[in-house]
XYZ file of C-alpha atoms in Angstrom:
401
model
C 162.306 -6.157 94.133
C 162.833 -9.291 92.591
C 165.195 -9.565 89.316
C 164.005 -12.012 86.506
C 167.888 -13.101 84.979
C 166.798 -14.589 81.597
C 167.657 -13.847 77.751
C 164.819 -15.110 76.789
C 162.162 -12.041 75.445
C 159.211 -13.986 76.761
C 160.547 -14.705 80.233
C 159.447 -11.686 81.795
C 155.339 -12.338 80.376
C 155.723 -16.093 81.253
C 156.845 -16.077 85.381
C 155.534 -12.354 86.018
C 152.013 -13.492 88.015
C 154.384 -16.584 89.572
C 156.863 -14.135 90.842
C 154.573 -11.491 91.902
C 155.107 -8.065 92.942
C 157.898 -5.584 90.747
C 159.821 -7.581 88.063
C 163.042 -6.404 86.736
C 164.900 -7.765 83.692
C 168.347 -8.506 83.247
C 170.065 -10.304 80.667
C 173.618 -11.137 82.311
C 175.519 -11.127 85.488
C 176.498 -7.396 86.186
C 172.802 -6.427 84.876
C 171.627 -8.632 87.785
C 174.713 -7.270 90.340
C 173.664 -3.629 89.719
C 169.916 -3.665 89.962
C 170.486 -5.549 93.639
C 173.153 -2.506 94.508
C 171.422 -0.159 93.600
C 167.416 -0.486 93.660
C 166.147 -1.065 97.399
C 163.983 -3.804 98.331
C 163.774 -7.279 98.739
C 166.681 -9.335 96.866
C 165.604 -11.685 94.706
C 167.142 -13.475 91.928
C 165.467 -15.824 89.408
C 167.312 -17.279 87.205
C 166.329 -18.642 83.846
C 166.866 -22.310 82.729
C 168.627 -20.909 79.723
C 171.302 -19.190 81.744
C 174.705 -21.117 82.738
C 174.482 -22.741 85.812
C 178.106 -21.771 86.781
C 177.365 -18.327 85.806
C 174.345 -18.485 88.763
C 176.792 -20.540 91.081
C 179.130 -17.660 90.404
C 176.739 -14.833 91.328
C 175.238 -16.533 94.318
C 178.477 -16.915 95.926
C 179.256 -13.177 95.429
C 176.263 -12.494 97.113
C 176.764 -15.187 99.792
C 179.583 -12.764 101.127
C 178.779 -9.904 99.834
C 174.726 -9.308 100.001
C 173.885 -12.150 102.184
C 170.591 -11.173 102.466
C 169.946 -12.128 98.717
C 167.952 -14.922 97.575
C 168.832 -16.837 94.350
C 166.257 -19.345 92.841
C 167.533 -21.284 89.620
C 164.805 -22.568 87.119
C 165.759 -25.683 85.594
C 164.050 -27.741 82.652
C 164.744 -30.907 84.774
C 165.989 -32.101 87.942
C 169.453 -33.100 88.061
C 170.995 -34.829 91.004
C 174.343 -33.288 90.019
C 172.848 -29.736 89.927
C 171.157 -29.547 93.059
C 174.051 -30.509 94.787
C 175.991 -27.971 92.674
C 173.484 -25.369 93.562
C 173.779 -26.106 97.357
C 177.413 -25.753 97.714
C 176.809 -22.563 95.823
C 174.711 -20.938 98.317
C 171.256 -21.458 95.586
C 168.446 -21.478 97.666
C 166.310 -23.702 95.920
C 166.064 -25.365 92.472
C 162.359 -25.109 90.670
C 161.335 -26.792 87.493
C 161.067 -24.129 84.801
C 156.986 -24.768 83.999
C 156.073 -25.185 87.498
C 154.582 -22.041 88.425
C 153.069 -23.196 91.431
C 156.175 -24.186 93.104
C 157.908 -21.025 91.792
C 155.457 -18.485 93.354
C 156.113 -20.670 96.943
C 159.336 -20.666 96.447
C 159.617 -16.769 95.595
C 157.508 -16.564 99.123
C 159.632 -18.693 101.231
C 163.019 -17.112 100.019
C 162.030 -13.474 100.526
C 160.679 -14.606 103.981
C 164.188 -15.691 104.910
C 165.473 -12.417 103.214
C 163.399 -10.342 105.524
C 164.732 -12.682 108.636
C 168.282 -11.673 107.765
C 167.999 -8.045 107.082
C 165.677 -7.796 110.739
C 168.195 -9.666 112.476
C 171.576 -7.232 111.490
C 169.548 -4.338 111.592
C 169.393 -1.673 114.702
C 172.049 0.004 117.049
C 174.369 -3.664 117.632
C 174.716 -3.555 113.543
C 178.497 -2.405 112.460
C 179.762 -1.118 109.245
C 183.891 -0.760 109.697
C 185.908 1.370 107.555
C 188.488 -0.657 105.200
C 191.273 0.838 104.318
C 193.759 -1.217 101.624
C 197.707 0.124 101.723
C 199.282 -0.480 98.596
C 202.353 0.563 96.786
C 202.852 -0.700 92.984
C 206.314 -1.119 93.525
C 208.428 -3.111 96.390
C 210.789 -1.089 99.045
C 208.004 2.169 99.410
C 207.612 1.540 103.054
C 203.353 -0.381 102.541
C 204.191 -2.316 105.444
C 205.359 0.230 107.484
C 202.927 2.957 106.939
C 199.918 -0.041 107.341
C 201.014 -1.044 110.692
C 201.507 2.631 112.153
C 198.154 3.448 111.031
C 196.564 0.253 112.802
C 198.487 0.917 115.826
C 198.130 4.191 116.198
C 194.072 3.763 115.442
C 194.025 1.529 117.757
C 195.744 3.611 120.376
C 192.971 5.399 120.195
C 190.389 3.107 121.546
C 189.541 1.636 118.303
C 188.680 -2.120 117.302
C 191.489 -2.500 114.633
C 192.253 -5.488 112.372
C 195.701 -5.711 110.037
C 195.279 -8.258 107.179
C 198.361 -9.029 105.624
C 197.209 -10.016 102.495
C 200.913 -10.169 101.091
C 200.491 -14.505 101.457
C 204.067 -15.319 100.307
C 206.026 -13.066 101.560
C 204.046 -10.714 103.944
C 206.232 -8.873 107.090
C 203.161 -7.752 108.991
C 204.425 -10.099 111.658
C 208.102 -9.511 112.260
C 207.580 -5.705 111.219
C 205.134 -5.897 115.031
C 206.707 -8.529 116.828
C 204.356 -11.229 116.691
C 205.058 -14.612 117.022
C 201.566 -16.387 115.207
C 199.825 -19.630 115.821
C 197.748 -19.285 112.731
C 197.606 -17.350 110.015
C 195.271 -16.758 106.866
C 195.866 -19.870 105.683
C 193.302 -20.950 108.894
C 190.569 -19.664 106.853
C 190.465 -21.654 104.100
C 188.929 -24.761 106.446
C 185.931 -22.292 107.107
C 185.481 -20.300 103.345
C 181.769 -19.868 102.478
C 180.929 -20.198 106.698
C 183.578 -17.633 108.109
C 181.844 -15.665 110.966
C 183.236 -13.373 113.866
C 184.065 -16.216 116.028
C 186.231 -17.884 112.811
C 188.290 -14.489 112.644
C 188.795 -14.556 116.264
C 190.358 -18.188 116.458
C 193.089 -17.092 113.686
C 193.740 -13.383 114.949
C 197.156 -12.317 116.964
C 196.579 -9.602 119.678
C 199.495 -6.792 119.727
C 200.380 -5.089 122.446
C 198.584 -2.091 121.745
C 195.393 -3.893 121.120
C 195.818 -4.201 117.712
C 194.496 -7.648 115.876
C 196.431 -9.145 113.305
C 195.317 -11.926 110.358
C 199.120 -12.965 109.641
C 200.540 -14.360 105.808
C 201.432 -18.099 106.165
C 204.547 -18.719 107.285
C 205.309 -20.723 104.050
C 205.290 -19.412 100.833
C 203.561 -22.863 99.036
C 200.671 -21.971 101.103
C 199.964 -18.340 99.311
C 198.349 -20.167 96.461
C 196.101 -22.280 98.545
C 194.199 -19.502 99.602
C 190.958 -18.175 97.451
C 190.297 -14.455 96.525
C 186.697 -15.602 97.419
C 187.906 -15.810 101.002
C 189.576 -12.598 101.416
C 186.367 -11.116 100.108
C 184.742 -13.058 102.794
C 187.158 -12.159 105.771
C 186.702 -8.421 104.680
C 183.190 -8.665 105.195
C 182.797 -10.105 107.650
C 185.428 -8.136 109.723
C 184.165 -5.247 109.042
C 181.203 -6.229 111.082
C 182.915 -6.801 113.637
C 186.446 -3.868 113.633
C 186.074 -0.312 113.231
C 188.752 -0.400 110.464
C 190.226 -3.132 108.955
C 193.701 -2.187 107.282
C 194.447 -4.247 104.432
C 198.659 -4.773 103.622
C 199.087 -5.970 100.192
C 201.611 -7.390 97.700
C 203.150 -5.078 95.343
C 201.133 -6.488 92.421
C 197.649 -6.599 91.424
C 197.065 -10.090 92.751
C 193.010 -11.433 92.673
C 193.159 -10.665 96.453
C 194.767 -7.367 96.116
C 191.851 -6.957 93.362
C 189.326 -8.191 96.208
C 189.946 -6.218 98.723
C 189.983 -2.593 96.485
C 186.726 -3.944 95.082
C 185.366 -3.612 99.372
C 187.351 -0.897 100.381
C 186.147 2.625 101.035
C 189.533 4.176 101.487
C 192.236 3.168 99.329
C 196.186 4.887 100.247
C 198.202 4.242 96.995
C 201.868 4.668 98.122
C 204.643 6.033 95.962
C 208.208 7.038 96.892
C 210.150 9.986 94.866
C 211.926 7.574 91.893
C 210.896 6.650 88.254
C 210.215 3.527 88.950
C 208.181 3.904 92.072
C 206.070 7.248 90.472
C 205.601 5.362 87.163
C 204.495 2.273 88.839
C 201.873 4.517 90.667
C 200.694 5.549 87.497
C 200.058 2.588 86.095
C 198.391 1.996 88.845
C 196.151 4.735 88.917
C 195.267 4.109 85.045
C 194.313 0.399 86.147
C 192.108 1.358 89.048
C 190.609 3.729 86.631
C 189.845 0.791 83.913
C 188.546 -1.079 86.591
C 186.121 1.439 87.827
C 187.557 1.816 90.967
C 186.187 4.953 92.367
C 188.708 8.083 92.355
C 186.821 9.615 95.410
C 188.486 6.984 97.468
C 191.769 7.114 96.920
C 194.662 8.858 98.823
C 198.075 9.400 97.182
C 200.682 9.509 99.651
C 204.355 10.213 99.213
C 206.972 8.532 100.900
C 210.226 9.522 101.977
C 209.182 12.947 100.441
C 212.255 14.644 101.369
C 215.223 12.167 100.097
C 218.109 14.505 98.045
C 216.911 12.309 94.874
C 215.949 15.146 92.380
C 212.205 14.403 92.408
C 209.796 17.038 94.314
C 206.238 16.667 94.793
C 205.259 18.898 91.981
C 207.291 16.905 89.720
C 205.221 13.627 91.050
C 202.038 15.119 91.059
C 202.477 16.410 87.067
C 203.864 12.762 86.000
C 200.616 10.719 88.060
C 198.313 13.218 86.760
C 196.793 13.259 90.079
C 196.905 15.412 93.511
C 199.392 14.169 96.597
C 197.232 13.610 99.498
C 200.446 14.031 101.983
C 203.722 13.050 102.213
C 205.686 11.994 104.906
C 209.669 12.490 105.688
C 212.294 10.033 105.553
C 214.289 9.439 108.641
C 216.614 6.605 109.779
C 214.497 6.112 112.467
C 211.561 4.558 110.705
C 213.876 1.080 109.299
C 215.684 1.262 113.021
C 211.969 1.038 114.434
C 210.793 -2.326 111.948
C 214.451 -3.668 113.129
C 212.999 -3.354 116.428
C 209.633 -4.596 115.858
C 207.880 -1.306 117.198
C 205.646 1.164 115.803
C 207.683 4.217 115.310
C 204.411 6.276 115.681
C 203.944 5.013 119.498
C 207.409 4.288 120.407
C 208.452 7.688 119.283
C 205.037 9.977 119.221
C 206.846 13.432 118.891
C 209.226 12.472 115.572
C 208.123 13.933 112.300
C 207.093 10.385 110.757
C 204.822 9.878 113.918
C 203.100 13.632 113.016
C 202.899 13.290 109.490
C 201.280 9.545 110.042
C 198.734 10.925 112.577
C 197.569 14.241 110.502
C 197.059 11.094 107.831
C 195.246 9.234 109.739
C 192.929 12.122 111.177
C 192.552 13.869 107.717
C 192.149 11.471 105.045
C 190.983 8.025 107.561
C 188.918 9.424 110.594
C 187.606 12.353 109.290
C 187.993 11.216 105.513
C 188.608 14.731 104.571
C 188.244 14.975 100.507
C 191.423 14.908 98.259
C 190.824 18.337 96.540
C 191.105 17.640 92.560
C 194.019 18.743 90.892
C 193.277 21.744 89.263
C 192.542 22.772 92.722
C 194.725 24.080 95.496
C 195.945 21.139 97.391
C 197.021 21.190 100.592
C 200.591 19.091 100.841
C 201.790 18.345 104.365
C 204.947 18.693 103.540
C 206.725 21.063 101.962
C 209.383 20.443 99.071
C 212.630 21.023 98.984
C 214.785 23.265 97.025
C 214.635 21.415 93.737
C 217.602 20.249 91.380
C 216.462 21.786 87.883
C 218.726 20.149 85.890
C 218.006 16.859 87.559
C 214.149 17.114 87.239
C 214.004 18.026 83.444
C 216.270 14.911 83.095
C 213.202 12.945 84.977
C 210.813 15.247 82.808
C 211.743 13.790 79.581
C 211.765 9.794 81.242
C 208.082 10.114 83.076
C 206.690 11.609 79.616
């Protein structure tokens, strides 16, 4: 299926017989984005010499990570030195003057060719499609970190290709929380954005003892900003080819990579502990996700340090998120004791309550990917809450409102 990108009424009458075969319309970028997602067939793009070439150069390097297999021609009234070259860096396959309908029917040919190479090439039993998972906690100090490299190491203990991005560039602890001691670091990749393969992720990796991989933040701060949101949407993509789950730490903020990486993801684990700040943090969360479009299906609420004395139960966080708690897990001094020792609690210590409660979340809602049972449903909580302090939780009541 090839899609004709053009505001122009006419288009569609003038380039149909050059084109050849099923033509459908679109008059702007996500018109164009959702007929490729969501109609099988051959990817094509054609894109009017009306529409903005940086729009195009836009889209085609989306698709450059994202649908590879996609072809994007750009019609052009004229030549232009200056916009071929913009075109190549863009990933445009080729550049056709507008009333040459000879050229743009060979063109059409030769692109959907390559199209066909790619797609036969990936395809069959040596093709991989890893699970991503992206941690993330709307508020600093709910144990992300923590709960991100459990889960890696303890899918990895079980024979499992795992990969840890630390996507928190300027100040991530993915590092020191394991132990490692880097040579490179995400920063690596931006000498190889718009070409990163498997063998690019493999030079800037750093093996754990358990056989977990790790993509490491820069050690310096100054180089958080040097790194594009295009690339972590290329790294993600590409490792997922190549890992059976990639787990994704972020920065307590809606950052373009955080952004990136939820827009890829298939199993988001939003992370709240039982205070105002954290629970109301989650909310807004959850209402920004929602604005985005970001699917609800995917997401897994989890509760921190579910059983701290603080006057907040679950059913008091599940009524102020307006949304059901996946699982919580308990608070114990032994989880901080295990980051000061650079261990994952959940190997180190397989038999403590944090271990449990992170495997039965890792086997329910990330192996498995059990559904999160709506809220006017009966949900299953792992753990149970405590006693609660009535006069305290009205008090919290009246704040979350």
């Amino acid at each position: 299926m090839t899609v004709l990108w053009s505001t122009d009424p006419a288009a569609a009458e003038t380039y149909h017989y050059a084109i050849g075969g099923q033509v459908h319309a679109a008059d702007g970028a996500h018109a164009v984005w959702r007929a490729l997602t969501t109609t099988p067939g051959e990817p094509l793009v054609v894109a009017g010499p009306e529409i903005d070439l940086l729009a195009v150069c836009e889209l085609a390097e989306r698709l450059r990570v994202e649908l590879p297999e996609a072809g994007v021609l750009l019609l052009r009234r004229r030549l232009d030195i200056s916009v071929l070259a913009q075109a190549l860096r863009a990933g445009i396959r080729e550049v056709v003057v507008a009333d040459d309908l000879s050229a743009l029917s060979v063109a059409c040919g030769r692109s959907l060719e390559v199209s066909r190479r790619m797609v036969s090439s990936t395809a069959g039993p040596q093709s991989r499609q890893g699970t991503i998972v992206t941690v993330f906690a709307a508020k600093g100090g709910c144990g992300k970190t923590t709960i991100a490299t459990n889960l890696s190491a303890y899918l990895a203990s079980l024979g499992q290709r795992v990969l840890i991005v630390d996507l928190d560039l300027a100040f991530g602890d993915v590092a020191i929380s394991l132990q490692l001691d880097p040579e490179h670091s995400a920063a690596d990749l931006i000498a190889m954005s718009g070409h990163l393969d498997q063998a690019g992720i493999a030079s800037v990796v750093t093996r754990h003892a358990s056989g977990l991989e790790a993509i490491c933040a820069p050690s310096s701060p100054a180089d958080a900003d040097r790194v594009p949101a295009t690339t972590t949407s290329e790294l993600l993509q590409v490792a997922r080819r190549s890992y059976d789950y990639v787990i994704v730490d972020t920065p307590p903020a809606f950052t373009e990579h955080t952004l990136a990486a939820f827009d890829v993801s298939d199993i988001a684990i939003m992370l709240a502990t039982p205070d105002i700040p954290a629970v109301k943090n989650l909310r807004l969360a959850l209402n920004t996700l929602d604005l985005l479009g970001h699917p609800q299906e995917s997401r897994v609420v989890v509760l921190n340090r579910a059983d701290a004395k603080v006057g907040l139960h679950v059913p008091d966080v599940v009524k102020a998120i307006r949304a059901p708690v996946a699982t919580s897990l308990p608070s114990s001094p032994a989880v901080p004791a295990s980051v000061n020792r650079g261990v994952a609690l959940v190997l180190d210590e397989p038999k403590h309550e944090f271990s449990t409660a992170l495997r039965a979340l890792a086997e329910r809602h990330v192996v498995t990917r059990t559904p999160v049972p709506p809220l006017d449903a009966p949900a299953a909580i792992d753990q149970q809450p405590l006693p609660r302090r009535r006069d305290l939780r009205q008090r919290r009541r009246k704040v979350l409102r």
